[in-house]
Amino acid sequence: MKFLACTDMHENREALKALVKRASESDIDFVVCMGDISSFGNGLRTVLKAFSDLEKTFYVVPGNHEEGRDFEGIVKDFPHCINLHLKAASIKEYVFLGYGGGGFTMKDANFRKIARQWYGKFNGKKIVLLTHQPPFGTKLDRLGDRHVGNVDFHDFILRIKPKLAISGHLHETVGEMDTLGETKLINPGWDGMVIELN
């Protein structure tokens, strides 16, 4: 299984054009995006249309730039786009779990609530976690001399042990990779990364 992962385009048309070109020219199965595809909602439909026109499934969670908007309703307007926020998608032998939004919240009661459901339902499965904000205490959430990621994501990863956790939000850590317990962590940035899972 091969897919393109991207995040934080902020309606940048050059980045969008390059990502769409890369997706169309590679043998990927689908695209995943960790949010902030718009600038506070501006350009959201343009980005969704560009990916929908590829006719490859585009799984997306909202970033903090999409919060407070009718993200679910807008995504539904595009046939190949799926809002994965608070949802799970079974893709081949993997389960992709999505949770979007957040900025610099270190704790998230809503995430803890859905995480309890996910523990019972998906424990022991091959999991890929898609979040906008990175987990706490890794190379992906380092901002200057401190960590600004989410502690609840960190704890969830250590407990359920996804094969992969992909996030964005911090432009300063684009391209960074790390591990947390047994889980590989990636911030693919707006240039995107092609990822292959066996």
XYZ file of C-alpha atoms in Angstrom:
198
model
C 0.000 0.000 0.000
C 1.431 3.344 -1.052
C 0.033 6.801 -0.322
C 0.960 10.467 -0.374
C 0.882 12.298 2.975
C 0.795 16.099 3.183
C -0.138 18.920 5.529
C -0.199 22.692 6.038
C -0.520 23.977 2.474
C -2.478 27.031 3.664
C -3.993 27.442 0.182
C -0.524 27.904 -1.346
C -1.279 27.359 -5.026
C 2.286 26.395 -5.967
C 2.425 23.768 -3.215
C -1.017 22.501 -4.231
C -0.036 22.281 -7.891
C 3.147 20.352 -7.027
C 1.287 17.935 -4.733
C -1.458 17.242 -7.268
C 1.160 16.655 -9.972
C 3.085 14.293 -7.706
C -0.080 12.400 -6.774
C -1.167 12.041 -10.397
C 2.242 10.881 -11.629
C 2.990 8.346 -8.895
C 1.470 4.936 -8.319
C -0.101 5.860 -4.994
C -3.403 4.370 -3.857
C -4.714 7.469 -2.030
C -3.751 10.736 -0.299
C -3.904 11.643 3.408
C -3.787 15.215 4.683
C -3.380 16.438 8.245
C -5.145 19.772 7.805
C -4.472 23.481 7.429
C -5.134 23.198 3.714
C -6.792 26.635 3.844
C -5.988 30.009 5.377
C -8.795 30.358 7.919
C -11.190 28.766 5.427
C -10.011 30.685 2.357
C -9.153 28.380 -0.524
C -10.692 25.313 1.110
C -12.943 24.438 -1.826
C -10.128 25.020 -4.323
C -7.855 22.528 -2.556
C -10.598 19.926 -2.119
C -11.607 20.208 -5.777
C -8.008 19.783 -6.950
C -7.607 16.561 -4.970
C -11.092 15.285 -5.792
C -10.368 15.724 -9.502
C -7.498 13.218 -9.161
C -10.123 10.515 -8.602
C -7.964 9.033 -5.839
C -9.451 9.067 -2.361
C -8.338 12.108 -0.354
C -8.600 11.483 3.412
C -8.343 14.721 5.373
C -8.639 15.939 8.951
C -9.204 19.638 9.667
C -6.391 21.794 10.949
C -6.840 24.728 13.286
C -7.410 26.894 10.163
C -10.501 24.832 9.317
C -11.999 24.799 12.829
C -15.299 26.590 13.345
C -16.333 26.150 9.731
C -18.709 23.624 8.192
C -15.767 21.400 7.299
C -17.825 18.196 7.167
C -20.457 19.768 4.927
C -17.906 21.300 2.579
C -15.888 18.075 2.254
C -19.079 16.172 1.360
C -19.422 18.368 -1.743
C -16.396 16.627 -3.281
C -16.915 12.975 -4.262
C -13.392 11.646 -3.668
C -12.768 13.552 -0.413
C -13.428 12.039 3.016
C -13.332 13.913 6.328
C -11.620 11.457 8.682
C -11.988 13.623 11.827
C -13.304 11.432 14.694
C -13.530 8.508 12.267
C -11.781 5.326 11.250
C -11.185 4.004 7.750
C -10.194 0.411 7.053
C -7.765 0.415 4.146
C -6.443 -3.025 3.272
C -5.109 -4.503 6.529
C -4.687 -1.103 8.224
C -7.066 1.098 10.202
C -6.545 4.842 9.727
C -7.750 6.903 12.708
C -8.277 10.631 12.230
C -8.394 13.519 14.670
C -8.066 17.115 13.504
C -8.078 20.615 14.864
C -6.214 21.922 17.836
C -3.428 24.395 17.883
C -1.322 24.426 20.990
C -3.613 22.506 23.346
C -1.571 20.107 25.424
C -4.645 18.227 26.663
C -7.830 17.415 24.765
C -10.880 15.995 26.550
C -12.652 15.321 23.236
C -9.710 13.261 22.019
C -9.611 11.280 25.275
C -13.291 10.445 24.777
C -12.840 9.084 21.227
C -9.569 7.416 22.254
C -11.448 5.310 24.820
C -13.704 4.030 22.027
C -10.738 3.372 19.763
C -8.864 1.416 22.473
C -11.668 -1.107 22.740
C -12.401 -1.338 19.043
C -8.978 -1.293 17.393
C -6.473 -2.523 19.976
C -4.216 -5.107 18.323
C -4.920 -3.875 14.769
C -2.387 -2.279 12.423
C -3.094 1.413 12.979
C -2.077 4.657 11.289
C -2.932 7.749 13.359
C -3.582 11.022 11.521
C -3.640 14.182 13.670
C -3.125 17.840 12.900
C -1.170 18.599 16.056
C 1.893 16.451 16.849
C 2.293 14.334 19.974
C 4.185 15.839 22.904
C 7.871 15.270 23.598
C 9.277 14.447 20.158
C 11.244 16.082 17.346
C 7.909 16.921 15.703
C 6.677 19.261 18.457
C 9.880 21.117 19.276
C 9.466 24.875 19.104
C 12.612 26.641 20.217
C 13.622 25.199 23.564
C 10.259 23.671 24.459
C 7.774 21.016 23.363
C 4.285 22.183 22.364
C 2.610 18.951 21.238
C -0.373 17.158 22.676
C 0.157 14.963 25.750
C -3.029 12.970 25.096
C -1.795 12.008 21.599
C 1.543 10.997 23.162
C -0.179 8.761 25.718
C -2.512 7.229 23.120
C 0.416 6.351 20.855
C 2.310 4.658 23.685
C -0.774 2.686 24.672
C -2.178 1.537 21.319
C 1.153 1.418 19.409
C 0.198 2.552 15.896
C 2.607 1.525 13.139
C 2.722 5.149 12.047
C 1.541 8.540 13.341
C 1.451 11.429 10.867
C 0.921 15.031 11.949
C 1.686 18.598 10.935
C 0.849 22.026 12.362
C 4.405 23.122 13.172
C 6.068 24.534 10.074
C 9.379 24.537 11.953
C 9.431 20.721 12.006
C 8.434 19.979 8.399
C 10.194 16.838 7.202
C 11.060 15.676 10.718
C 10.784 12.014 11.662
C 11.057 10.402 15.058
C 9.874 7.382 16.997
C 7.689 7.200 20.076
C 7.773 3.757 21.628
C 7.248 1.436 18.656
C 5.591 4.091 16.477
C 7.241 5.966 13.620
C 6.319 9.673 13.577
C 6.342 11.881 10.474
C 5.580 15.519 9.625
C 5.351 15.360 5.801
C 4.866 19.110 5.319
C 3.447 20.849 2.277
C 5.892 19.141 -0.097
C 4.430 15.814 0.996
C 5.957 12.379 1.364
C 5.146 9.131 -0.382
C 4.824 6.407 2.253
C 4.712 2.683 1.641
C 3.323 0.240 4.209
C 3.545 -3.541 3.943
